XYZ file of C-alpha atoms in Angstrom:
674
model
C -22.369 18.655 -47.977
C -22.021 17.207 -50.927
C -20.011 15.091 -52.251
C -17.217 15.079 -55.288
C -16.933 12.523 -57.806
C -13.647 11.643 -57.317
C -15.012 10.872 -53.215
C -16.729 7.742 -53.078
C -19.014 6.900 -49.497
C -16.666 3.678 -48.298
C -17.081 1.434 -45.357
C -15.272 -1.186 -44.004
C -17.864 -3.601 -43.497
C -21.438 -4.755 -44.926
C -22.995 -2.839 -41.405
C -21.372 0.169 -42.097
C -22.310 -0.219 -46.287
C -25.714 -0.111 -45.079
C -25.412 2.318 -42.539
C -24.056 5.013 -45.507
C -27.113 3.881 -47.582
C -29.848 4.966 -44.960
C -31.215 8.121 -44.344
C -28.730 10.064 -41.488
C -30.837 10.825 -38.432
C -30.674 14.044 -37.013
C -30.982 12.957 -33.562
C -28.333 13.669 -30.737
C -27.530 10.133 -31.230
C -26.138 9.945 -34.938
C -22.654 9.059 -36.481
C -20.555 12.697 -36.103
C -17.866 11.726 -38.864
C -18.966 10.673 -42.045
C -16.685 8.105 -43.813
C -15.205 8.648 -47.124
C -12.594 7.704 -49.610
C -9.845 10.402 -51.198
C -7.977 9.824 -54.186
C -7.398 10.436 -57.572
C -8.696 7.047 -59.455
C -6.467 7.224 -62.267
C -3.090 7.631 -60.378
C -3.035 5.341 -57.029
C -5.692 2.997 -55.213
C -8.422 4.897 -53.077
C -7.279 5.745 -49.661
C -10.159 4.626 -46.923
C -11.003 6.830 -44.166
C -12.420 5.237 -41.250
C -15.467 6.043 -39.005
C -15.065 8.145 -35.676
C -17.541 6.372 -33.231
C -19.132 7.870 -30.338
C -18.288 5.556 -27.393
C -21.489 3.273 -26.434
C -24.322 4.957 -25.016
C -24.330 4.856 -21.291
C -26.244 6.396 -18.388
C -23.989 8.706 -15.808
C -24.766 6.079 -13.285
C -22.906 3.838 -15.275
C -19.842 5.681 -15.759
C -19.418 6.741 -12.257
C -19.723 2.430 -11.590
C -16.685 2.255 -13.724
C -14.712 4.981 -13.332
C -14.579 4.435 -9.457
C -14.033 0.982 -9.844
C -11.008 2.090 -12.097
C -9.790 4.063 -9.166
C -10.392 1.647 -6.523
C -10.066 -2.095 -8.537
C -7.902 -1.748 -10.956
C -6.663 -5.273 -10.064
C -10.179 -6.350 -10.541
C -10.528 -8.305 -6.510
C -13.406 -9.996 -7.147
C -12.825 -11.842 -10.249
C -11.579 -15.605 -8.677
C -15.529 -15.516 -6.880
C -16.128 -15.901 -10.500
C -18.615 -19.237 -11.438
C -17.535 -20.724 -7.674
C -19.709 -22.961 -5.776
C -20.398 -20.771 -1.764
C -18.320 -23.552 -0.217
C -15.240 -22.839 -2.440
C -16.539 -18.626 -2.337
C -16.020 -19.056 0.988
C -12.331 -20.651 1.218
C -11.339 -18.037 -1.156
C -12.636 -15.289 1.213
C -10.340 -16.840 4.226
C -7.312 -16.947 1.898
C -8.244 -13.154 0.765
C -8.462 -11.605 4.310
C -5.773 -14.417 6.203
C -3.264 -15.561 3.297
C -2.060 -17.665 6.107
C -4.915 -19.551 4.827
C -3.476 -19.716 1.120
C 0.176 -21.311 2.191
C -0.627 -23.023 5.520
C -2.018 -26.020 3.964
C 0.895 -26.757 1.483
C 3.258 -26.101 4.681
C 6.048 -28.680 4.684
C 9.056 -29.224 6.847
C 11.404 -29.394 4.015
C 10.079 -25.602 3.965
C 10.134 -25.429 7.855
C 13.970 -25.800 7.620
C 14.437 -23.276 5.682
C 12.188 -20.921 7.640
C 14.032 -21.675 11.030
C 17.080 -20.737 9.522
C 15.774 -17.608 8.006
C 14.093 -17.259 11.439
C 17.201 -17.363 13.919
C 19.655 -15.436 11.496
C 17.020 -11.962 11.619
C 16.710 -12.987 15.117
C 20.536 -12.140 15.902
C 19.520 -8.949 14.013
C 16.609 -7.976 15.303
C 17.390 -8.026 18.728
C 20.054 -5.369 18.458
C 18.257 -3.621 16.489
C 15.067 -3.302 18.265
C 17.148 -1.452 21.187
C 18.745 0.524 19.556
C 15.733 1.757 17.297
C 13.495 2.497 20.741
C 17.098 4.726 21.999
C 16.511 6.309 18.715
C 12.283 6.909 18.934
C 13.712 8.343 22.254
C 11.931 5.198 24.354
C 12.801 2.417 26.704
C 15.079 -0.042 25.026
C 12.981 -2.982 25.855
C 9.810 -1.273 23.881
C 12.401 -2.102 20.786
C 11.696 -6.224 21.449
C 8.057 -6.200 22.182
C 8.139 -4.368 19.188
C 9.665 -7.420 17.833
C 7.825 -10.378 18.754
C 3.554 -9.275 18.513
C 3.557 -7.767 15.003
C 5.590 -10.298 13.595
C 3.557 -12.653 15.295
C 0.547 -10.927 13.819
C 1.733 -10.039 10.147
C 2.799 -13.689 9.673
C -1.128 -14.313 9.874
C -2.679 -11.441 7.602
C 0.493 -10.185 5.626
C 0.844 -11.300 1.524
C 4.950 -10.777 1.672
C 6.427 -13.979 2.209
C 10.334 -12.206 2.512
C 9.484 -9.338 4.681
C 10.639 -9.304 8.035
C 8.583 -7.514 10.619
C 10.374 -4.943 13.341
C 11.367 -1.268 14.131
C 12.853 0.628 11.300
C 15.619 3.616 11.309
C 13.180 6.010 9.467
C 9.706 6.106 11.773
C 11.819 6.023 15.064
C 13.986 8.798 13.675
C 10.891 11.077 12.575
C 8.488 9.578 16.092
C 11.890 10.665 18.154
C 12.022 13.946 16.624
C 8.313 15.593 16.266
C 7.544 13.859 19.745
C 10.784 15.362 21.639
C 10.339 18.772 20.154
C 6.862 19.374 22.583
C 7.146 16.520 25.427
C 10.863 15.970 26.599
C 11.053 12.095 26.943
C 13.421 12.660 30.643
C 11.715 15.241 32.082
C 7.985 13.390 31.607
C 8.828 9.636 30.610
C 5.313 8.782 30.774
C 3.575 11.379 28.794
C 5.834 10.386 26.258
C 5.896 6.475 26.359
C 1.538 7.544 26.590
C 1.775 9.354 23.267
C 4.359 7.250 21.813
C 2.006 4.236 21.520
C -1.299 6.457 20.423
C 0.501 7.816 17.799
C 1.157 4.170 16.646
C -2.275 3.303 17.398
C -3.617 5.978 14.617
C -0.756 5.102 12.389
C -2.571 1.727 12.387
C -5.808 3.308 11.853
C -4.387 5.519 9.062
C -2.319 2.491 6.979
C -5.444 0.082 7.350
C -8.034 2.528 6.266
C -5.949 3.693 3.249
C -5.863 -0.406 2.776
C -9.572 -1.059 3.181
C -10.687 1.846 1.701
C -8.266 0.907 -1.455
C -6.313 4.426 -1.208
C -2.755 3.287 -1.418
C -2.327 5.739 -4.381
C -1.861 8.288 -0.942
C 1.417 7.272 -0.511
C 2.437 7.735 -3.936
C 3.021 11.354 -3.423
C 6.095 9.789 -1.516
C 8.228 9.918 -4.874
C 11.375 8.036 -4.764
C 13.144 10.940 -5.756
C 11.729 12.494 -2.583
C 12.534 9.621 -0.128
C 15.863 9.162 -1.022
C 16.821 12.561 -0.590
C 14.891 12.443 2.544
C 16.437 9.236 3.690
C 19.518 10.738 2.847
C 19.627 13.653 5.383
C 17.700 11.306 7.743
C 21.131 9.356 7.902
C 23.298 11.854 8.238
C 21.413 13.181 11.590
C 20.692 10.267 12.758
C 24.652 8.931 12.827
C 25.786 12.586 14.383
C 23.315 11.770 16.915
C 25.114 8.618 17.768
C 27.601 10.855 18.036
C 26.519 11.334 21.641
C 27.386 6.661 22.700
C 30.393 6.986 20.498
C 32.196 9.965 21.947
C 30.436 9.225 25.722
C 28.955 12.538 25.756
C 26.334 13.540 28.690
C 25.045 16.485 28.061
C 23.263 16.717 24.232
C 21.086 18.572 22.403
C 18.131 16.758 21.569
C 17.287 18.937 18.359
C 17.425 17.017 15.357
C 19.251 20.234 12.863
C 22.813 19.599 11.409
C 24.350 23.039 13.008
C 22.211 22.556 16.541
C 24.176 18.422 16.614
C 27.774 19.933 15.411
C 27.480 22.400 17.833
C 26.465 20.223 20.694
C 30.133 18.051 20.081
C 32.389 20.206 19.804
C 30.533 21.898 22.928
C 31.450 19.538 25.608
C 34.571 17.994 24.512
C 35.315 18.401 28.007
C 32.921 15.432 28.561
C 34.544 12.858 25.263
C 35.527 9.522 26.865
C 38.561 8.225 25.251
C 37.627 4.040 26.611
C 34.454 5.308 24.549
C 36.149 6.748 22.170
C 38.406 3.732 20.785
C 35.609 0.857 21.689
C 33.273 2.732 19.865
C 35.369 3.082 17.123
C 36.592 -0.177 16.965
C 33.141 -1.773 17.016
C 31.912 0.287 14.172
C 34.774 0.054 11.838
C 34.218 -3.546 12.787
C 30.117 -3.270 11.933
C 31.500 -1.316 8.718
C 33.654 -4.171 7.382
C 31.055 -6.575 7.587
C 29.187 -4.781 5.949
C 31.509 -4.592 2.997
C 31.945 -7.829 3.197
C 28.796 -8.835 3.119
C 27.436 -6.305 -0.492
C 30.782 -7.271 -1.915
C 29.720 -11.045 -1.687
C 26.263 -11.694 -1.385
C 26.988 -15.630 -0.536
C 28.419 -14.196 2.929
C 25.531 -11.807 4.251
C 25.586 -13.814 7.458
C 28.801 -12.405 8.477
C 26.806 -8.702 8.064
C 23.432 -10.666 10.128
C 25.803 -12.058 12.742
C 27.806 -8.544 13.229
C 25.594 -6.595 15.259
C 24.921 -9.817 17.562
C 28.139 -10.901 17.909
C 29.277 -7.277 18.535
C 26.122 -6.762 21.655
C 28.234 -10.565 23.031
C 31.844 -9.468 22.642
C 31.540 -5.527 24.272
C 29.288 -6.389 26.839
C 31.968 -9.205 28.089
C 34.755 -6.214 27.637
C 32.534 -4.087 29.615
C 32.207 -6.433 32.974
C 35.873 -7.881 32.491
C 37.068 -4.010 32.012
C 34.143 -2.381 34.405
C 36.897 -1.472 37.105
C 39.013 -0.165 34.342
C 36.910 1.657 32.214
C 33.919 3.085 34.592
C 33.535 5.951 32.228
C 31.582 3.777 29.810
C 27.690 3.761 30.118
C 25.765 0.903 29.713
C 22.169 0.229 29.216
C 21.373 -1.027 32.911
C 18.425 -3.015 33.660
C 15.654 -4.016 31.583
C 12.651 -5.892 32.582
C 12.040 -9.471 31.916
C 8.654 -10.662 30.895
C 6.408 -10.780 27.984
C 5.007 -7.182 26.347
C 2.363 -5.325 28.676
C -0.631 -4.615 28.238
C -0.394 -0.847 27.341
C -4.118 0.156 26.292
C -4.908 2.226 28.776
C -2.222 4.228 28.282
C -4.010 5.387 25.252
C -4.291 9.377 24.753
C -6.717 10.353 23.259
C -8.498 13.502 25.248
C -6.041 16.513 25.894
C -3.370 19.432 24.731
C -1.023 16.879 22.761
C -3.513 15.144 21.353
C -3.010 16.524 17.874
C 0.379 15.964 18.521
C -0.182 12.255 18.591
C -2.255 12.265 15.370
C 0.542 14.392 12.941
C 3.077 11.863 14.725
C 1.289 8.699 13.903
C 0.069 9.554 10.051
C 3.530 10.818 9.070
C 5.368 7.538 10.358
C 2.646 5.972 9.385
C 2.424 6.941 6.001
C 6.545 5.912 5.611
C 6.664 3.019 7.448
C 3.960 2.185 4.484
C 5.412 3.406 2.042
C 8.424 1.533 3.247
C 7.467 -1.646 4.023
C 5.393 -1.974 0.482
C 8.299 -1.206 -1.013
C 10.675 -3.564 0.216
C 7.897 -6.034 0.346
C 6.992 -5.519 -3.726
C 11.006 -6.078 -4.469
C 11.554 -9.317 -2.705
C 7.842 -10.421 -4.203
C 9.578 -9.570 -7.729
C 12.795 -11.748 -7.200
C 10.843 -14.665 -6.798
C 7.795 -14.103 -9.160
C 5.103 -13.703 -6.645
C 2.395 -10.754 -6.678
C 2.354 -8.913 -3.203
C -1.328 -7.785 -2.755
C -0.831 -3.373 -1.530
C -4.183 -3.302 -0.228
C -3.801 -6.518 1.645
C 0.004 -4.785 3.138
C -1.430 -2.407 4.072
C -4.248 -3.648 6.301
C -2.002 -6.478 7.500
C 0.542 -3.477 8.542
C -2.225 -1.602 9.743
C -3.548 -4.142 12.192
C -0.558 -5.166 13.439
C 0.211 -1.788 14.607
C -3.191 -1.069 16.137
C -2.643 -4.499 17.999
C 1.165 -3.406 19.214
C -0.548 -0.290 20.580
C -1.888 -1.576 23.072
C 0.792 -4.094 23.940
C 3.528 -1.638 24.595
C 4.405 -1.469 21.052
C 5.839 1.512 18.422
C 5.413 1.569 15.283
C 6.611 -1.481 12.673
C 6.895 -2.154 9.545
C 8.591 -4.722 7.092
C 12.926 -3.794 7.370
C 14.611 -3.610 4.134
C 18.155 -4.959 6.272
C 16.179 -7.811 7.697
C 14.180 -8.638 5.017
C 17.417 -8.857 2.946
C 19.262 -11.178 5.379
C 15.818 -13.229 6.026
C 15.549 -13.071 1.711
C 19.210 -14.529 1.759
C 18.987 -16.758 4.025
C 16.493 -18.753 2.153
C 13.275 -17.690 4.146
C 9.813 -19.840 1.606
C 7.329 -18.077 4.165
C 6.015 -15.668 6.377
C 6.713 -18.689 9.172
C 10.317 -16.729 9.252
C 8.943 -14.094 11.104
C 7.022 -16.716 13.841
C 11.042 -18.015 14.218
C 11.702 -14.449 14.915
C 9.448 -13.472 17.182
C 10.069 -16.754 19.061
C 13.449 -16.348 19.592
C 12.872 -12.666 20.722
C 10.301 -13.999 23.263
C 13.440 -16.571 24.635
C 15.236 -13.528 25.457
C 11.889 -10.922 27.144
C 11.643 -14.484 29.354
C 15.408 -15.070 30.199
C 18.074 -13.222 28.379
C 17.259 -9.755 29.473
C 19.861 -9.789 33.122
C 22.760 -10.411 30.437
C 22.390 -7.015 28.596
C 22.912 -4.711 31.768
C 27.006 -4.136 31.231
C 25.418 -3.633 27.049
C 27.386 -0.416 26.383
C 25.444 2.136 25.023
C 28.523 2.516 22.414
C 27.454 -0.399 20.565
C 24.161 0.758 20.092
C 25.047 3.653 18.034
C 27.106 2.079 15.764
C 24.829 -0.463 14.996
C 22.433 2.144 14.269
C 24.908 4.029 11.812
C 25.582 1.141 10.710
C 21.924 0.639 9.441
C 21.450 3.933 8.528
C 24.241 4.652 6.452
C 22.637 2.461 3.710
C 20.192 4.903 3.546
C 22.382 7.242 1.820
C 22.196 6.446 -1.995
C 24.047 9.067 -4.118
C 24.086 6.575 -6.848
C 20.254 7.175 -7.244
C 21.073 11.516 -6.634
C 23.139 11.715 -9.420
C 21.109 9.510 -11.758
C 18.068 11.772 -10.765
C 20.297 14.342 -11.773
C 21.123 13.059 -15.108
C 17.265 12.197 -15.783
C 15.081 14.486 -14.392
C 16.828 18.062 -12.936
C 13.110 18.176 -11.101
C 13.168 15.231 -9.413
C 16.473 15.909 -8.240
C 15.680 19.663 -7.117
C 13.112 17.556 -5.180
C 15.551 15.706 -3.722
C 17.969 17.683 -3.092
C 14.952 20.312 -1.111
C 13.889 16.813 1.148
C 17.896 16.371 1.739
C 18.219 20.137 2.914
C 15.208 20.427 4.606
C 15.442 17.748 7.073
C 19.063 18.703 7.968
C 18.697 22.407 8.380
C 14.807 22.551 9.162
C 13.625 19.854 10.938
C 12.543 15.989 9.311
C 8.537 16.477 9.072
C 9.565 19.993 6.972
C 11.875 18.160 5.735
C 9.566 16.044 4.018
C 6.576 18.425 3.656
C 9.177 20.884 1.561
C 9.783 17.620 -0.625
C 6.137 16.811 -0.985
C 5.373 20.791 -1.702
C 8.171 20.116 -4.368
C 6.719 16.998 -6.242
C 3.592 18.085 -6.297
C 4.812 21.140 -7.782
C 5.908 19.218 -10.894
C 2.381 17.331 -10.970
C 1.270 20.766 -11.592
C 3.550 21.611 -13.453
C 2.971 18.802 -15.997
C -0.676 19.463 -16.190
C -0.689 22.815 -16.134
C 2.175 23.380 -18.930
C 1.744 20.091 -21.455
C 4.097 19.541 -24.150
C 2.668 20.243 -27.934
C 4.495 19.513 -30.455
C 4.568 20.456 -34.303
C 4.386 16.888 -36.423
C 5.826 16.156 -40.152
C 5.556 13.529 -41.783
C 8.297 10.657 -42.611
C 8.335 10.068 -46.295
C 6.661 7.150 -48.113
C 4.871 6.196 -44.621
C 1.589 7.568 -43.164
C 3.646 7.769 -39.903
C 3.549 11.605 -38.499
C 6.023 12.401 -35.783
C 7.843 15.516 -33.922
C 9.861 17.802 -36.578
C 12.440 18.502 -33.527
C 12.989 14.968 -32.879
C 13.075 13.381 -35.887
C 15.199 14.998 -38.956
C 13.476 12.739 -41.449
C 10.111 14.270 -41.296
C 8.933 17.171 -43.562
C 6.653 19.841 -43.110
C 3.525 19.214 -45.435
C 2.528 22.005 -47.243
C -0.258 24.127 -45.869
C -0.536 22.248 -43.059
C -0.151 22.936 -39.579
C -0.008 19.499 -37.787
C 0.201 19.861 -33.575
C 0.263 17.210 -31.434
C -1.137 18.024 -27.671
C 0.179 15.397 -25.141
C -1.821 15.417 -22.267
C -6.020 15.781 -20.966
C -7.268 19.760 -21.585
C -8.789 20.832 -18.395
C -9.789 24.224 -16.766
C -6.118 24.275 -15.284
C -4.177 24.127 -18.888
C -7.013 25.015 -21.407
C -5.793 28.914 -21.527
C -2.166 27.966 -21.983
C -3.123 25.731 -24.443
C -5.062 28.397 -26.534
C -2.718 30.572 -26.458
C 0.268 28.485 -27.386
C -1.488 26.814 -30.284
C -2.031 30.317 -31.269
C 1.745 31.041 -31.154
C 2.465 27.979 -33.003
C 0.585 29.134 -35.782
C 2.232 32.585 -36.014
C 5.758 31.251 -35.390
C 4.763 28.512 -38.541
C 2.801 31.714 -40.983
C 6.106 33.263 -40.184
C 8.475 30.618 -41.811
C 6.328 29.717 -44.222
C 6.804 33.421 -45.715
C 11.015 33.798 -44.903
C 10.724 30.438 -46.919
C 8.442 31.627 -49.903
C 6.096 28.350 -49.077
C 2.837 28.060 -49.773
C 0.333 29.974 -47.672
C -1.325 27.808 -43.916
C -4.525 26.871 -44.930
C -5.648 23.798 -42.175
C -4.307 23.276 -39.119
C -4.550 19.681 -36.983
C -4.604 19.313 -34.108
C -3.420 15.711 -33.043
C -5.642 14.763 -29.732
C -3.775 10.871 -29.248
C -2.553 11.445 -26.305
C -5.522 13.913 -24.654
C -7.024 11.309 -22.829
C -10.014 14.269 -21.250
C -11.423 17.237 -21.522
C -13.740 19.103 -19.503
C -15.759 21.968 -20.106
C -12.938 24.842 -19.886
C -11.240 22.343 -22.644
C -14.169 22.397 -24.319
C -14.713 25.901 -24.847
C -11.158 26.478 -26.167
C -11.351 24.724 -29.444
C -14.993 25.833 -29.884
C -12.984 29.641 -29.517
C -9.845 28.121 -31.120
C -11.988 26.707 -34.567
C -13.996 30.334 -34.558
C -10.959 32.436 -34.608
C -9.264 30.157 -37.116
C -12.562 29.981 -39.256
C -12.283 34.079 -39.232
C -8.581 34.219 -40.295
C -9.732 31.434 -42.992
C -7.984 28.655 -42.095
C -9.402 25.494 -41.401
C -9.246 23.480 -37.961
C -9.318 19.913 -37.831
C -9.433 17.188 -35.127
C -7.752 13.676 -35.473
C -8.317 10.868 -33.200
C -9.745 11.912 -30.492
C -10.477 9.006 -27.863
C -14.021 8.314 -26.595
C -14.620 10.005 -23.787
C -13.617 13.196 -25.701
C -15.250 12.396 -28.384
C -18.605 12.335 -26.150
C -17.447 15.351 -24.560
C -17.447 17.061 -27.659
C -20.714 15.557 -29.317
C -22.689 16.361 -25.808
C -21.629 20.841 -26.040
C -22.575 20.246 -29.592
C -19.174 21.356 -30.252
C -18.767 18.335 -33.368
C -22.151 19.954 -35.352
C -19.283 22.809 -36.065
C -16.502 21.036 -37.539
C -18.962 19.201 -39.843
C -18.131 16.264 -41.718
C -14.488 17.076 -42.712
C -14.018 18.456 -39.317
C -12.628 14.910 -37.384
C -10.670 12.120 -38.577
C -9.305 9.078 -37.520
C -5.685 9.733 -37.866
C -3.524 12.361 -39.039
C -2.785 10.500 -41.932
C -5.812 10.690 -43.364
C -7.444 14.036 -42.574
C -4.129 15.202 -44.934
C -5.123 12.931 -47.424
C -8.376 13.721 -47.620
C -7.819 17.369 -46.757
C -5.715 16.827 -49.731
C -7.940 15.809 -52.254
C -10.747 18.211 -51.855
C -8.411 20.680 -52.725
C -7.187 19.473 -55.563
C -11.018 19.081 -56.568
C -11.901 22.135 -56.509
C -12.207 23.855 -59.194
């Protein structure tokens, strides 16, 4: 290809000039795109065209290693070990696997005072919540206290969050209770049910720890915020309605977790309603909700809502003791055994017809509890400007649950309500979890008989107060305003939990989220660009009213990777853009279309189907006397186009660094033609 007299070769560096002077090699490693300057020297200074280069050559092994590193090690966890002595590497290794070695050397009495206050504060909330959430999971109440003792101690050694308060949480408790009770009755087969709960906890821990060890945390990203908003709202409604059993004093109540069966059970057993239970239950519920509102409006008074559950337990127990002869219809917790967690490794269920149920329950509760724990930890870490390692958290929570399953605990994670109280109480380190565990230990050893007369209604009131905060209607309104598909996922999750079941509702919501991803991948955005007058900037014509069409050019931006899943769509959509442009030019008596420029700035990857699409487009446009030009392909795309021998067919005037350079150079070439 010759060079016109008014178009001269130009390189921006001496090395480039030397490369220009040298004969161009014919091998596959030759430079694909020559660099020219085009302009009328009498009218304006020459426009510098920049070289579009291939990325540095790398072997397949090097590419694979780089890709795997980006997938599994985006944070480069080993960077701190570089240029260190062996002793220093050993210390850093201990700190990496056991964060306790990182903060313990600098621990002081001042920090201890803050942690003691916060630890005692969250213990006052954790004890009644632990008993309540165990009931929510259809487990003996004592299991909730066991789960508030061992797991926090393990997390204090392995966890990287300073403010995460560990223990049972409502969502995991609800899902476990729902999934297990659908197959096994906790009243008719309590031992088998308990075995499955411990086994599900073990598999939840294995799954969580495996995600952290293999650095596969992106798996939990499929639970989008929209999905969780709807899921938690639906679960909160179902959980609240289920607590009507305790608030109304109903003895025979459905074990199902759907809206219609629950409401039907409430009104079909009106003869079992106890007015004494209703009066006391509603009274304490109003008290708990009032303290919650006070703390929400005045965060400095957080201690009011934190202390309210334990105060309610104490007060309601005293009322039942004093009035037990006058209110015999109020059901109480009954006997709770004293003592430390008994071992439960012999109760793990690794064979039998219900093993699949335990594994499925463990994985689903594991994902939900892991999502909540990491989200809560990162939230409070951001407020205090420190970083929480997601993979460490997954391993810590996983190992915590594995150990818990062997010590009579069920699924635990970081609780948002307790962590918020922990943060507001001034916690400085995870020692607050140790203080909380010590308080639970004292309760287990000495205070268990005091819970004998604690009424079930107070547990129901505590659960309703805790889960009502999961209904985030403002987030749902925001989803509607910002993204209708996200709102659809949220709504499907909400309705699925209410009317079908908790796990299926979650599955439907995840399915909608995956569908959204597929929709974006298979139907990516494309747009026609125009020039902002007086600049070299090209933007969407429909978005920027100042942008104008460039005569004889159609500039199309593709805003996604080009894969087998979208290559056919892009082929058809680009041809449609060309047809619509030609019709518009004809109807407005404009000059004919001569060149189509594909702006590939946002095309981050391409596969063989995408390459075939580009090649077919070029051939089709050649037959119609239209020139196809590529602008700013990224390195990996450029490399694949080169390896597929596609760039050779584009020639010197087929690939440019920017749209502006492509328009200027091609326009000057047209002007130079006789």
